[in-house]
XYZ file of C-alpha atoms in Angstrom:
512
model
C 135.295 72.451 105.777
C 132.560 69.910 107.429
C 130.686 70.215 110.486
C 130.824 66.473 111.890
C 129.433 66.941 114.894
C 126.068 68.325 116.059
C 124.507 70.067 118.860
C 121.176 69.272 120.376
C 118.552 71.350 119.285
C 114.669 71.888 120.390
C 113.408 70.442 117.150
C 114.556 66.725 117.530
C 112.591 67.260 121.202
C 109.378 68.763 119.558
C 109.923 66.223 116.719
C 109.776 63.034 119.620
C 107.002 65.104 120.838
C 105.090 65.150 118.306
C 105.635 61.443 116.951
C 104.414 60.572 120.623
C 101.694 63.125 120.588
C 100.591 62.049 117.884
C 100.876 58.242 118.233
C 99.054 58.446 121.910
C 96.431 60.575 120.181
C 95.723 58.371 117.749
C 96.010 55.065 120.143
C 93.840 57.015 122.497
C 91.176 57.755 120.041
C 91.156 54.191 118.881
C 90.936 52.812 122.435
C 87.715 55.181 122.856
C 86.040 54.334 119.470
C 86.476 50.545 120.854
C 85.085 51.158 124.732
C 82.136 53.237 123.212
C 81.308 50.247 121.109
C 82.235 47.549 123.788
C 79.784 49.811 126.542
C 76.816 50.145 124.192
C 77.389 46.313 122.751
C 77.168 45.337 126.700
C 74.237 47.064 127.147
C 72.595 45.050 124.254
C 73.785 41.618 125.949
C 72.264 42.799 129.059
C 68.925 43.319 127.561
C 69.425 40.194 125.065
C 70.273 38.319 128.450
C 67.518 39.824 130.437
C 64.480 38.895 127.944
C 65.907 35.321 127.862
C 65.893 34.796 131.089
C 62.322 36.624 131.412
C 60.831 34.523 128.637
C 62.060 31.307 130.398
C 60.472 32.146 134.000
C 57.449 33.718 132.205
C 57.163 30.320 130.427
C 57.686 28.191 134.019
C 55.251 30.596 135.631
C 52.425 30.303 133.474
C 50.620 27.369 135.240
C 51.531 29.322 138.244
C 49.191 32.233 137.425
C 46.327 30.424 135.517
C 45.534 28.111 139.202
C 46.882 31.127 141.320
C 49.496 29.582 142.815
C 52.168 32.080 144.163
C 54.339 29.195 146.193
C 55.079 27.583 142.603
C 55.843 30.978 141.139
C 57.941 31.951 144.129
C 59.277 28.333 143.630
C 60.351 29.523 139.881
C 61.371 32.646 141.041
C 63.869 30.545 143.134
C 66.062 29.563 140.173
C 67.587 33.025 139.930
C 70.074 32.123 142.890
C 72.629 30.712 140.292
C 72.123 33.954 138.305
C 73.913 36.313 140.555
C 73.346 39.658 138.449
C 69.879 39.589 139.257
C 68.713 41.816 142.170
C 64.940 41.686 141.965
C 62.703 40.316 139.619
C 58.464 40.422 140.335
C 55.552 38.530 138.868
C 52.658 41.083 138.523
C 49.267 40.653 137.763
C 47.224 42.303 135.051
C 46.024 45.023 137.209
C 49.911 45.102 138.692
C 49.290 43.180 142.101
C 52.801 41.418 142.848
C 51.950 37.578 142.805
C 55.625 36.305 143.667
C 59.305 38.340 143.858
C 62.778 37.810 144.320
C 64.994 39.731 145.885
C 68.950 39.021 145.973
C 69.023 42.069 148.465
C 66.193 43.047 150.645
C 67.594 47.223 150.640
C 66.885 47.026 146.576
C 63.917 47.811 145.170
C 62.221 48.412 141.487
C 62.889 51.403 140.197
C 59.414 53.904 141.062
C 57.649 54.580 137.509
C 59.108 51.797 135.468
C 56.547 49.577 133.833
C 55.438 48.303 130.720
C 53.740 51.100 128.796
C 50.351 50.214 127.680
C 50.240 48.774 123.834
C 53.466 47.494 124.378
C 55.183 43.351 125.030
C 58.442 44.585 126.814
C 60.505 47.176 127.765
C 64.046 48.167 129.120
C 66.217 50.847 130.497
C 68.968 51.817 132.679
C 68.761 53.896 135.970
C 71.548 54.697 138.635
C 74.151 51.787 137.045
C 71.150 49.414 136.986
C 69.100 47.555 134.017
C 65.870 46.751 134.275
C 63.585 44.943 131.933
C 59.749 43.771 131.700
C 58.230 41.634 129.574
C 54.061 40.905 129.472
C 52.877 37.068 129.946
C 50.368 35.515 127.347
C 48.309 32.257 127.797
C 46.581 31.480 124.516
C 46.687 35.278 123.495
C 45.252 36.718 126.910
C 47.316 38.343 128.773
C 47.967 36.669 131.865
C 50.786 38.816 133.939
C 54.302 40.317 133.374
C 57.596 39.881 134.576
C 60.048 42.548 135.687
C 63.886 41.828 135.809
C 66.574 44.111 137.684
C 70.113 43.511 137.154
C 73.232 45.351 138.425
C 76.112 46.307 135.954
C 79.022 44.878 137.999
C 80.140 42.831 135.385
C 80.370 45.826 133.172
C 82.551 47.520 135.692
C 84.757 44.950 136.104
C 85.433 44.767 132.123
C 85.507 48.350 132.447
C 88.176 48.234 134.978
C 90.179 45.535 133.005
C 89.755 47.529 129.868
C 91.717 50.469 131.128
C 94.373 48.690 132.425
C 94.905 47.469 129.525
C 94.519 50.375 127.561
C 97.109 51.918 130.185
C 99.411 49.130 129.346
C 99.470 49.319 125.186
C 99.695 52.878 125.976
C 102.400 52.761 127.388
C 104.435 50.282 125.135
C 103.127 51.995 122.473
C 104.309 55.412 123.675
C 107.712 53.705 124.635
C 108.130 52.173 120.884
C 107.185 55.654 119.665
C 109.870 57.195 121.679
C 112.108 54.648 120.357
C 111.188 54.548 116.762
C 111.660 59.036 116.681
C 115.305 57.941 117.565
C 115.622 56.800 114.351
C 113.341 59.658 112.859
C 115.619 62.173 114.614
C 119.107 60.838 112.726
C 117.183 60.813 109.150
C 115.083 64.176 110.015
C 116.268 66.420 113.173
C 119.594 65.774 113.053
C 120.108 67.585 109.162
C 117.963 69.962 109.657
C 119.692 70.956 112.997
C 123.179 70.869 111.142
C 122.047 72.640 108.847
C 120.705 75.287 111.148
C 124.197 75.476 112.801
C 125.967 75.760 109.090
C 123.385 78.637 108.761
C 124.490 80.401 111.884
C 128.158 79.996 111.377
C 127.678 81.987 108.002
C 125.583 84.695 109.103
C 128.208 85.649 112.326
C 131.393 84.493 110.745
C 130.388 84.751 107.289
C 132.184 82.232 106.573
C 131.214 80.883 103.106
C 133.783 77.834 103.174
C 131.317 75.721 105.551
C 129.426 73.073 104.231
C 126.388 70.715 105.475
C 126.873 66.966 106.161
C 124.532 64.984 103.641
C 122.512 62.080 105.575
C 123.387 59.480 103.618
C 122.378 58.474 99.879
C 126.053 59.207 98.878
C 127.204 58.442 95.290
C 130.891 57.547 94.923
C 132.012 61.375 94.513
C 130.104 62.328 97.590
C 127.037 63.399 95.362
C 123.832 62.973 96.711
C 122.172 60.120 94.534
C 119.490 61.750 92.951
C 117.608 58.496 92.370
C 117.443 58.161 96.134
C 117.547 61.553 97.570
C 114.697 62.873 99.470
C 113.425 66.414 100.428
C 115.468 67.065 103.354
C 118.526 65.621 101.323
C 117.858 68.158 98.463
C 117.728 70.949 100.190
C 121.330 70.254 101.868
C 122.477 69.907 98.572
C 120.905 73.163 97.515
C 122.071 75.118 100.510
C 125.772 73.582 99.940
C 125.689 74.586 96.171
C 124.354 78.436 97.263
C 127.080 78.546 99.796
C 129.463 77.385 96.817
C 128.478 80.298 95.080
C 128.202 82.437 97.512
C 131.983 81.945 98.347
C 132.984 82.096 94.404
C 131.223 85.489 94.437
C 132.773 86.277 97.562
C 136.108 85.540 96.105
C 135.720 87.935 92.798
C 134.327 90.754 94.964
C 137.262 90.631 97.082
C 139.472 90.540 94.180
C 137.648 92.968 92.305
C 137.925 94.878 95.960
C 141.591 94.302 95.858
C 142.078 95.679 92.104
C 139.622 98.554 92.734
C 141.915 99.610 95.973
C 145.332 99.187 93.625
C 143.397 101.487 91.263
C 141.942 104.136 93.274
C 146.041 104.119 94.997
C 147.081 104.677 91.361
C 144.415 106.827 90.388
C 145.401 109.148 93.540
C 148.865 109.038 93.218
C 147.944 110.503 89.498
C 145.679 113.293 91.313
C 148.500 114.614 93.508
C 150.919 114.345 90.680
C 148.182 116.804 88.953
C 147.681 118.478 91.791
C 151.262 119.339 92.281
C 151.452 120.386 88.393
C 148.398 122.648 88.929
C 150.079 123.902 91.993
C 153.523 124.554 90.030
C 151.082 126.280 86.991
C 149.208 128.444 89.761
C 152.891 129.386 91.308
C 154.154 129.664 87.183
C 150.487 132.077 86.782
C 150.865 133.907 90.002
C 154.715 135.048 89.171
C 156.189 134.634 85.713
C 152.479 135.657 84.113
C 151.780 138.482 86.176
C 155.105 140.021 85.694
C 155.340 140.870 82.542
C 151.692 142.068 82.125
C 152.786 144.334 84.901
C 155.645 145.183 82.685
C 153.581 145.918 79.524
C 150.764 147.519 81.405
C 153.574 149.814 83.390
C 155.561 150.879 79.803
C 152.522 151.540 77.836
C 151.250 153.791 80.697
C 154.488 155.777 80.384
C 154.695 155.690 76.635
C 151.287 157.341 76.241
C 152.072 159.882 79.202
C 155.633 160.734 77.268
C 154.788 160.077 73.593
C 150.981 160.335 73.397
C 150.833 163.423 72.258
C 153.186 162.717 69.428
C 151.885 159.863 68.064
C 149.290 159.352 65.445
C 146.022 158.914 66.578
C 146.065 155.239 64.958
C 149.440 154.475 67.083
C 147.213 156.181 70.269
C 144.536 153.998 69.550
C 146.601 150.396 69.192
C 148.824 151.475 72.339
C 144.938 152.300 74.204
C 143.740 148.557 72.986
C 147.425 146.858 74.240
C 146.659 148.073 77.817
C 143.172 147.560 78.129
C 144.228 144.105 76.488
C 146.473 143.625 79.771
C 144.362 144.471 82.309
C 141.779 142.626 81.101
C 144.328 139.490 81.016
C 145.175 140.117 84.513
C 142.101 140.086 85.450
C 141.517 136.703 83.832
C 144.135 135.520 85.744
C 143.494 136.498 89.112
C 139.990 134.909 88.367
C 141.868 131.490 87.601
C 144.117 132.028 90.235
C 140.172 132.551 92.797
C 138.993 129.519 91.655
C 141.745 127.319 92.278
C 142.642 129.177 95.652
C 138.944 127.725 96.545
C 139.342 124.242 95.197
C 142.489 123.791 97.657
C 140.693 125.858 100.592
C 139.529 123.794 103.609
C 135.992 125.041 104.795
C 135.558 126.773 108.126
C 132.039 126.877 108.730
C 130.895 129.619 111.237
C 127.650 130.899 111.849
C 127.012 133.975 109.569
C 124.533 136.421 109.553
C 123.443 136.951 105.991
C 121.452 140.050 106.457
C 124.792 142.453 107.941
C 126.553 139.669 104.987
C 124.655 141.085 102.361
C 124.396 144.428 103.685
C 128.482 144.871 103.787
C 128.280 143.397 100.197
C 125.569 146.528 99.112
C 128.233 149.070 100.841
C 130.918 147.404 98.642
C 129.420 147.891 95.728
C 128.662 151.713 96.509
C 131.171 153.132 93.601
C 129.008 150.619 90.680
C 126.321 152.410 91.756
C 126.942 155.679 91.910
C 125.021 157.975 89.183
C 122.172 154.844 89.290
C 118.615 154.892 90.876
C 118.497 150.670 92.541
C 115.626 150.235 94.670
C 117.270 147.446 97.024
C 114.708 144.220 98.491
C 116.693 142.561 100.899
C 114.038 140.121 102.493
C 114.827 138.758 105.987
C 118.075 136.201 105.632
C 118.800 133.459 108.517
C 121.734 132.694 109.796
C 123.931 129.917 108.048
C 126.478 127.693 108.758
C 129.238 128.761 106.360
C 132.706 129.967 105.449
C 131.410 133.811 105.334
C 134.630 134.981 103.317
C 132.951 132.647 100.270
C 129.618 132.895 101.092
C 130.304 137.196 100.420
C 131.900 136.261 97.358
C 129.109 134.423 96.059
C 126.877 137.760 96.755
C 129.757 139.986 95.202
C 129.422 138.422 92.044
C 125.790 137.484 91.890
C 125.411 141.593 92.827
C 127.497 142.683 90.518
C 125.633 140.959 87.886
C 122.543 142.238 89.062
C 123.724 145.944 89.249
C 125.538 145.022 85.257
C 123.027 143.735 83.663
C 120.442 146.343 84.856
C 122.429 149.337 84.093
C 120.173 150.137 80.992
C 117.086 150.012 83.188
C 115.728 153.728 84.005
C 115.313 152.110 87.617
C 116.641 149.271 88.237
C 114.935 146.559 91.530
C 117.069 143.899 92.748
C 115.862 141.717 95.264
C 117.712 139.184 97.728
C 115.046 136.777 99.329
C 114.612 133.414 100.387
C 112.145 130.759 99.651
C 111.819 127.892 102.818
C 111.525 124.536 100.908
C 110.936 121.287 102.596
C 114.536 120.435 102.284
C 116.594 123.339 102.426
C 116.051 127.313 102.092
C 116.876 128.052 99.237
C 118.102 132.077 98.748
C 117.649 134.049 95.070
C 118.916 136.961 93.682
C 117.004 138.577 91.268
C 117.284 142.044 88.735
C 115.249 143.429 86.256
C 117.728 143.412 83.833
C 118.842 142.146 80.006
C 118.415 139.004 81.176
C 118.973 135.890 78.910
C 117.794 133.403 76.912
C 116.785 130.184 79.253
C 117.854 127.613 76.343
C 121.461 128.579 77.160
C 120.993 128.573 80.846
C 123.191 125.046 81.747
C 125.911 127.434 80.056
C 125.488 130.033 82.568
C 127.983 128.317 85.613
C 131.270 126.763 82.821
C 134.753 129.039 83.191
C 134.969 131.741 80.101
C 131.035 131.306 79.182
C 129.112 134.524 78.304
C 125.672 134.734 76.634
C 126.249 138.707 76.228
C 128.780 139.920 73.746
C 131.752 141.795 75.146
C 130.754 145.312 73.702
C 127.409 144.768 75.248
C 128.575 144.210 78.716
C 131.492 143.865 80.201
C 133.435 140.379 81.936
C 135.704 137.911 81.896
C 133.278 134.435 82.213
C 135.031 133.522 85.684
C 132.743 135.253 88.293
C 129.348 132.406 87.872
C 131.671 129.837 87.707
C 133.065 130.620 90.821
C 129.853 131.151 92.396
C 129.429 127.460 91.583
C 132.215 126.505 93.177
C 132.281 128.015 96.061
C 128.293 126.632 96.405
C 129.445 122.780 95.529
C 131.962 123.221 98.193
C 129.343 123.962 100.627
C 127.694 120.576 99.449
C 124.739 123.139 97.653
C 123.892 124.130 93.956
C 123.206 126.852 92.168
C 120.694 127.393 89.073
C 119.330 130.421 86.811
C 115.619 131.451 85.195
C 115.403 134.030 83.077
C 113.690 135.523 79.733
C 115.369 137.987 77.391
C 114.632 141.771 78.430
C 112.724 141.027 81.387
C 115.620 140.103 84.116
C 116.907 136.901 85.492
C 116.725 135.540 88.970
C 119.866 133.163 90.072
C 118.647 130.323 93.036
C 121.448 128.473 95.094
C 121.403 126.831 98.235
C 124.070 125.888 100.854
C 123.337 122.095 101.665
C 121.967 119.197 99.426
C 118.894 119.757 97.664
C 116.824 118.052 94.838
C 115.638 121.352 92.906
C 114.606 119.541 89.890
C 110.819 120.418 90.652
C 111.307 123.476 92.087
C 113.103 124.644 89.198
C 110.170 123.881 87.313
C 107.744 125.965 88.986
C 110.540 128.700 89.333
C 110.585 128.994 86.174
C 106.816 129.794 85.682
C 106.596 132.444 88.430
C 110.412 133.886 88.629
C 110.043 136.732 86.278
């Protein structure tokens, strides 16, 4: 897709600008550099002018002076009728007595001050648009008498006045071929670049990749530029057109690529609900058809050793003992399956909760684990959270039960519930002087079934930190463990995003 047509834009105008501006300027400059030189070249003529003239009446008033005869010199001084520029001009005297004048105009007078300064033949100057000259007379090397000259500069002005109107004129031509010649400057110059502006806007709001820029001309056959000829604006159409090329190629596979990811992601969900409903069907198949018949052998075995205990070897006791404890301990495994998937399905309500009466109702829970046990209890101040409080108390059921656990063997066992205000998020702990653990393990800690303690050593099923994590990855948080054997363990989680990868670090140094 071309653009053929173009729309005006300020940079042809400030391109004709500046092709007049600066073609005046430079005219302008050059019609200066010539009136500076024509003005002070004038001013040389004048005085070149003036000591000719002076030299030829000094010459015809020589006799004049040497027999004192001022009607001859006035006589001489006569002449200067047919030289028009010449307002005054004065024989003098040595001591500077006036022997004869001329005056074109009885109001003009010598300039007061201006004479020949002593060691000197002649001098000149200007004063008030006037020139004035003097020149000393000699008659065989004495010095007779001078002559003074004063001239007005009309002449001057009039070439002055014809100069600018002339200047005026070739400024004006020259100003009108300037405008005329950027007309042609504008097609080869402006008028790309402003296309290529225009291509440039229709991209960025439409993107629109499939636009392309007009080349200016220099066309090979194919409607190449011809590299022999092409010049810089030239090139960088080309270059522009062969990005947008690209661009839209790119374009092209991404939406493609867009396209296939979408069909995947469709399949890839359609998969998940299949899953889903298969996890679903096991959970239902778990729930009912599992349960049962632990329910079944937990119920007989009960009767059989109430009815038949007493009758039965103590190896028969013992093996019937292990097959229920082996039961319950099953159904407990299940229900914890059966938690964790009930959570992965659960939509969150968040509410505000009150962790302190939370955590309190959690302590008065766990009253019968306790009982025959001296726990000092640290429950720090807790805020108030925005959570789903049912899972939130779970969380602090099993990360108590733990504590109280693992601590059992302690004479007195401390647990302590506390928070820790980071820049990001608070982040809460729960810590016990207990067992504890070894912290190489400690990424093992939060997987379904994983125990670091033997079973005859304490007691569990591997479910109840896994669904801690859970529950806290729901709530968009994390959860994480420090520890060292026989000195207790102190589990951190948080309920929104945090970065703990430094913390955990110095947690690690001052938990226990």
């Amino acid at each position: 897709m071309l653009i053929p047509q173009l729309q005006d834009s300020s940079i042809a105008g400030r391109l004709a600008r500046l092709n007049v501006m600066v073609g005046g300027t430079a005219l302008f400059l050059a019609c200066a550099g010539f009136f500076i030189y024509d003005f002070y070249n004038f001013r040389s003529d004048v005085v070149a002018k003036l000591d000719m003239q002076a030299q030829i009446i000094g010459a015809n008033s020589v006799s004049a002076l040497v027999f004192d005869d001022p009607d001859s010199a006035e006589r001489t001084l006569s002449a200067l009728h047919g030289a028009p520029h010449i307002i005054v001009a004065e024989i003098r005297t040595p001591d500077g007595r006036t022997f004869a004048s001329y005056h074109r105009d009885h109001s003009a007078v010598w300039p007061a001050g201006q004479s020949i300064p002593p060691g000197e033949v002649q001098f000149h100057g200007f004063h008030n648009q006037q020139a004035f000259f003097g020149r000393l007379l000699t008659f065989e090397g004495k010095n007779i008498g001078s002559i003074y000259m004063l001239s007005d500069l009309d002449a001057f002005k009039r070439r002055e006045r014809n100069f600018a109107a002339l200047v005026g004129v070739v400024l004006l031509v020259s100003l009108g071929t300037a405008m005329w010649i950027s007309s042609f400057t504008r097609r080869s110059i402006a008028e790309p670049i402003v296309q290529l502006s225009n291509v440039a806007a229709i991209v960025s709001k439409d993107k629109n990749y499939s636009v392309r820029a007009l080349q200016p001309g220099n066309l090979r056959g194919d409607g190449t530029p011809d590299q022999a000829q092409v010049d810089e604006v030239s090139g960088l159409i080309a270059t522009f057109n062969e990005m947008l090329e690209q661009i839209q190629t790119r374009d092209v596979a991404l939406r493609n690529a867009h396209d296939e990811l979408e069909r995947r992601v469709e399949e890839r969900t359609a998969q998940l609900h299949a899953a889903n409903a298969e996890l679903e069907a096991f959970s239902y198949s778990v729930s009912h058809d599992l349960r049962s018949p632990l329910r079944h052998i937990s119920a007989f075995s009960s009767i059989m050793s109430e009815e038949f205990g007493a009758s039965l070897e103590p190896g028969a006791r013992q093996y019937l003992q292990r097959i229920q404890e082996r039961a319950k301990k099953m159904s407990e495994l299940i229900e914890g399956l059966l938690s964790m998937a009930q959570i992965g399905r659960k939509e969150l309500v968040r509410v505000p909760t009150n962790l302190n009466s939370l955590v309190r109702d959690v302590v008065s829970d766990l009253h019968l684990e306790c009982q025959d046990r001296q726990i000092e209890w640290r429950i720090a101040e807790l805020p108030t959270m925005e959570c789903e409080s049912n899972l939130i108390k779970q969380v602090f059921v099993n990360l108590l039960s733990n504590a109280i656990k693992y601590s059992r063997r302690c004479e007195v066992a401390t647990i302590e519930i506390g928070r820790l205000d980071e820049q990001d998020a608070v982040v809460f702990f729960v810590r016990d002087n207990g067992a504890g653990f070894d912290q190489r393990y400690a990424d093992k800690l939060f997987g379904v079934f994983q125990r670091l303690h033997r079973p005859d050593e304490f007691e569990g099923t591997g479910v109840g930190l896994a669904t801690v994590r859970r529950i806290l990855q729901k709530h968009g948080g994390d959860v994480w463990a420090t520890s060292e054997l026989g000195k207790g363990a102190t589990f951190f989680f948080t309920l929104s995003a945090f970065s703990p990868a430094v913390y955990k670090q110095k947690a690690m140094a001052t938990a226990v």
